[in-house]
XYZ file of C-alpha atoms in Angstrom:
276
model
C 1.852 -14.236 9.712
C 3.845 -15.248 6.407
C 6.551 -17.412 6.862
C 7.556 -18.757 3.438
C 6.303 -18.464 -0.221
C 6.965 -20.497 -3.249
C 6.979 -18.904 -6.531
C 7.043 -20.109 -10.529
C 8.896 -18.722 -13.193
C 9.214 23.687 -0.259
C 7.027 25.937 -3.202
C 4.462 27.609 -3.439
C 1.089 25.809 -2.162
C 0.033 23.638 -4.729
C -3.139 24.024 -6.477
C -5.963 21.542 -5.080
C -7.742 19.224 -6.817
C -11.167 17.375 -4.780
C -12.746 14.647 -6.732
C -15.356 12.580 -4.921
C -15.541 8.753 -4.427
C -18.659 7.035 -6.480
C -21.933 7.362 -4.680
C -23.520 9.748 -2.684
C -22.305 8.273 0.757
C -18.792 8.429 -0.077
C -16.766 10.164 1.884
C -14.778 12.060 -1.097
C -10.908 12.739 -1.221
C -8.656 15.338 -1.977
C -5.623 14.715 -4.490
C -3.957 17.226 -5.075
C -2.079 18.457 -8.193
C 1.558 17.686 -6.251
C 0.413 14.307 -5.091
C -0.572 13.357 -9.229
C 2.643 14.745 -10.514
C 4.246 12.385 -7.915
C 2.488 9.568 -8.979
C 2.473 10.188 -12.700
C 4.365 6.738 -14.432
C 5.020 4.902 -11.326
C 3.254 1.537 -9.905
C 0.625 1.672 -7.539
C 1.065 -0.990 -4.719
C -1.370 -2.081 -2.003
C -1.072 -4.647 -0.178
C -2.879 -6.717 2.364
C -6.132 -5.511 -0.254
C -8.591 -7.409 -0.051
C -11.724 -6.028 -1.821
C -10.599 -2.482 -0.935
C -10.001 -1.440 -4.851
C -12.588 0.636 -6.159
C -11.358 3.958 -4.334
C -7.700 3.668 -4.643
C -8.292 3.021 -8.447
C -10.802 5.868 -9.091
C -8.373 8.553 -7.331
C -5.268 7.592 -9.255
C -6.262 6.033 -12.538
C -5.958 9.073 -14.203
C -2.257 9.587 -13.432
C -0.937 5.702 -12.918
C -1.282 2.830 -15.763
C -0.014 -0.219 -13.523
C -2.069 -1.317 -10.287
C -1.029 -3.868 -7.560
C -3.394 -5.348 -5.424
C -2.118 -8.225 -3.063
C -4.476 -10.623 -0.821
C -3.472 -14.500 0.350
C -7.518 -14.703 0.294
C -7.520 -14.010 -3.627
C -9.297 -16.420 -6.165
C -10.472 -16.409 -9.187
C -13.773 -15.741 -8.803
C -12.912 -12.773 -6.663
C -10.120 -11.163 -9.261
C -11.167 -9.702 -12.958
C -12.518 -6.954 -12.271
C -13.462 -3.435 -9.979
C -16.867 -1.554 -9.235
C -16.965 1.574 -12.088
C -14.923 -0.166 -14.086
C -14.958 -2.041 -17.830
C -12.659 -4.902 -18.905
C -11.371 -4.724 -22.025
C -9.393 -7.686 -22.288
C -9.231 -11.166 -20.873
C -7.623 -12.334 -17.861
C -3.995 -13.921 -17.717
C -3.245 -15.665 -15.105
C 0.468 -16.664 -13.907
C 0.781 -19.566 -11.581
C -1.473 -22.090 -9.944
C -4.807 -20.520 -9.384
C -6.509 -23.289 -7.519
C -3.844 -23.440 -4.460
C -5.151 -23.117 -1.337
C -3.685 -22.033 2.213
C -1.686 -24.698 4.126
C 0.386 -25.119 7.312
C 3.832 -26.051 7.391
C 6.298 -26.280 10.428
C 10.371 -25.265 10.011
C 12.482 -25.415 13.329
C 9.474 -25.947 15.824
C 7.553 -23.189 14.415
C 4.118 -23.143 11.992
C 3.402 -20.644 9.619
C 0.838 -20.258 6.417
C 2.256 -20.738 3.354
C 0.728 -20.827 -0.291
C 1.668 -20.384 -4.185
C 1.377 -17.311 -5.245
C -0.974 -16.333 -8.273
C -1.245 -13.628 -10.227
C -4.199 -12.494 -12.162
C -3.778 -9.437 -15.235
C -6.947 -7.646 -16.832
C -6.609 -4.516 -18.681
C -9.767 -2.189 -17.722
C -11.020 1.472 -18.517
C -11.987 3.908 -16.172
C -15.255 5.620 -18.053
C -15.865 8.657 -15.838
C -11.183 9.239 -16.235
C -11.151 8.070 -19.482
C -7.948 5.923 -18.157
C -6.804 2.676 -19.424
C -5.166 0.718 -16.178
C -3.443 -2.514 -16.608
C -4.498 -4.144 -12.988
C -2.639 -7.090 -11.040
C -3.999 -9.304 -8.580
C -1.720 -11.078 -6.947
C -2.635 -13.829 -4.305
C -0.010 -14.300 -1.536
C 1.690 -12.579 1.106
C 2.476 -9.156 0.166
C 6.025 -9.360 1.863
C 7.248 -11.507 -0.991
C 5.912 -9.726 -3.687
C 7.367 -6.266 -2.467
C 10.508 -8.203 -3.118
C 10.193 -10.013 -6.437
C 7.671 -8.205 -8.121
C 9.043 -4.689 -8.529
C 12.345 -3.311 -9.561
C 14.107 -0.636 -7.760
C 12.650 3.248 -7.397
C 9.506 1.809 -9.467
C 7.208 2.563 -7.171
C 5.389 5.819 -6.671
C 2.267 5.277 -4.802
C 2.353 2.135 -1.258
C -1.204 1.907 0.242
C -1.776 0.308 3.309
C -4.667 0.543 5.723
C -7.829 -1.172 7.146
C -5.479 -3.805 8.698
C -4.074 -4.940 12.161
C -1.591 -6.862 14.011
C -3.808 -9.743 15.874
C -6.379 -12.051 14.810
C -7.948 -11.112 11.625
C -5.335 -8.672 10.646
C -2.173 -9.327 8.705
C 0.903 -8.769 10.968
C 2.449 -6.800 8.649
C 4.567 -3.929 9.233
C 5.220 -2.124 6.144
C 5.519 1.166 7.713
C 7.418 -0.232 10.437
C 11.382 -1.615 10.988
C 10.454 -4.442 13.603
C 12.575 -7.093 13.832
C 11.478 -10.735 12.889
C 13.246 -14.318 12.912
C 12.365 -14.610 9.079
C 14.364 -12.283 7.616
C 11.937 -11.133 4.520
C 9.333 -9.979 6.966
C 11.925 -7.941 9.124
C 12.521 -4.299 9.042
C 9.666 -3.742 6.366
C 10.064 -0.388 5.838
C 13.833 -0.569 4.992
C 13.032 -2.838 2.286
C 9.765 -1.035 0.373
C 11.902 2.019 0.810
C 14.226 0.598 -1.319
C 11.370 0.228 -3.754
C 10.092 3.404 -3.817
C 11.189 6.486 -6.185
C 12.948 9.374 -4.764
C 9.329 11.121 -4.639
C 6.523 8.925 -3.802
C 3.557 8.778 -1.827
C 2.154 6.844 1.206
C -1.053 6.183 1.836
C -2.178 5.321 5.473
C -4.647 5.171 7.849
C -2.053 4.274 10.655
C -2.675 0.283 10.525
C 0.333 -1.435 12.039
C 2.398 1.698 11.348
C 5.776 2.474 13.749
C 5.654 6.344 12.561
C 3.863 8.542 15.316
C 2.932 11.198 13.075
C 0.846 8.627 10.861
C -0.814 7.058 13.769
C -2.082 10.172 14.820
C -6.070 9.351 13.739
C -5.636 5.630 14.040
C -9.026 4.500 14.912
C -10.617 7.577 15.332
C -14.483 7.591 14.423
C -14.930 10.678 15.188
C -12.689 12.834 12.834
C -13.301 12.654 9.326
C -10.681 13.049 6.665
C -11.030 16.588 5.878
C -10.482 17.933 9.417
C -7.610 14.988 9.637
C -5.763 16.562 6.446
C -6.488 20.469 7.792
C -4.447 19.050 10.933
C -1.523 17.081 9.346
C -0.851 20.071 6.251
C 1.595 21.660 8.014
C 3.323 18.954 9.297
C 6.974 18.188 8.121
C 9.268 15.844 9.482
C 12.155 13.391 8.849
C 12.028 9.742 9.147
C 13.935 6.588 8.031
C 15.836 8.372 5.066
C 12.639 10.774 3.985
C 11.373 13.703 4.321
C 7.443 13.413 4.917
C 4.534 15.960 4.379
C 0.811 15.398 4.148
C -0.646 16.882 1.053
C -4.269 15.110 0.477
C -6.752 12.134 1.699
C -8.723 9.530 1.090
C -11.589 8.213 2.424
C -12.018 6.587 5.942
C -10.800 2.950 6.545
C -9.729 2.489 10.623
C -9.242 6.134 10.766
C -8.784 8.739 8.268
C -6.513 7.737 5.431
C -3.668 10.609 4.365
C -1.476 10.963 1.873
C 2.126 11.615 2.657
C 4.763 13.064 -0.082
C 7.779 11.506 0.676
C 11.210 12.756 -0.605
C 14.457 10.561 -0.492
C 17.408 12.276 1.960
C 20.753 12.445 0.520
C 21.990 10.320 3.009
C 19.824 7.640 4.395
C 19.380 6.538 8.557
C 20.988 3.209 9.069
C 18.503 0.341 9.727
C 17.975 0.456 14.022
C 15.453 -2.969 14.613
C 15.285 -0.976 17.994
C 14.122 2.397 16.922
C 10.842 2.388 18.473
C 8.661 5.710 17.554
């Protein structure tokens, strides 16, 4: 779990759209016209990545320019560039590529630390015709939800394929738990802060505190078609938003759905207790 980082300088239905995922194997998803409006000139932000890029790029390249992707494993020979895509550019890279993961110790307790990195390539999409400016950024994805993006500029979170024990990240982005290091507590309060008025959330119910989104979590069975034809008609309120499922991607530990969320006049005050 990340402890410390150091850095440098209701309509009518809408119409739907299914595109399918690159290969014949794929599992497809469904994106629909709603969900692309939504996203249309925001940032796209994922992270606890890894090499989970190809599908979230493909679905949305069309409607978003600027991608975040954000991995403490990142290097340099990992970064640069995506399956179906071209570069058409070099890479820039801010900060210290070469740093590696240590251990430190503050008031009796260890945690991972490292300098973060981040690695820019502009690439085109051939079968979208897009041209995506994509970020890698190495480090904890805590700290860069906090100094890498202005307020209401994001319109697309992704988060799945993760967990809370060994192996998995820890991280609760979909979650308000309390922690002792304050910018890793109440996670959700602060990307909500982040996110536009109408965004989406993608989620396949990895370390999520929202029942509704954990309600495939680790089921093989389902796929994402019957998950979405389950979770349409759901509408609820939650932690200042109004949430609604309108599409999917493919499977990660469970089906992965998108949720339209729309900012509440009035926002619920921060409860580190409110368990769901």
């Amino acid at each position: 779990m990340p402890s410390g980082e150091h850095t440098a300088a209701e309509a009518a239905p809408p119409k739907m759209v299914a595109t399918s995922v690159t290969g014949t194997d794929a599992p497809g998803w469904l994106v629909t016209e709603e969900a692309r409006a939504i996203a249309r000139g925001g940032v796209f932000f994922y992270p606890c990545a890894g090499a989970d890029t190809e599908e979230a790029l493909a679905a949305f390249a069309p409607d978003i320019a600027t991608f975040w992707f954000c991995d403490p494993t990142y290097r340099a020979d990992r970064v640069g560039a995506i399956t179906g895509c071209e570069r058409t550019g070099p890479v820039t890279v801010r900060g210290e590529p070469n740093a590696s993961m240590v251990t430190r110790e503050i008031e009796g307790r260890t945690h991972r630390w490292i300098a973060p990195c981040v690695w820019t390539a502009l690439l085109s999409h051939p079968s979208t015709g897009a041209e995506v400016t994509v970020h890698w950024r190495r480090g904890f994805g805590e700290y860069a939800l906090a100094r890498e993006f202005p307020d209401r500029s994001i319109s697309v979170f992704m988060h799945r394929g993760d967990s809370p024990g060994e192996g998995g990240s820890g991280s609760h982005f979909l979650d308000r738990r309390p922690k002792r290091h304050e910018p890793l507590a109440c996670l959700f309060d602060k990307l909500a802060a982040k996110l536009r008025d109408e965004a989406l959330v993608i989620s396949d119910g990895s370390n999520c505190g929202i029942r509704e989104l954990r309600t495939f979590h680790n089921d093989m069975v389902i796929d994402a078609p019957r998950a979405f034809e389950a979770s349409a008609g759901q509408l609820f309120e939650r932690w200042g938003f109004q949430w609604r499922c309108v599409g999917f991607l493919g499977r990660k530990y469970g089906p992965t759905l998108l949720w339209k969320l729309t900012r509440l006049t009035v926002a619920t005050p921060s409860r580190p207790n409110d368990v769901l």
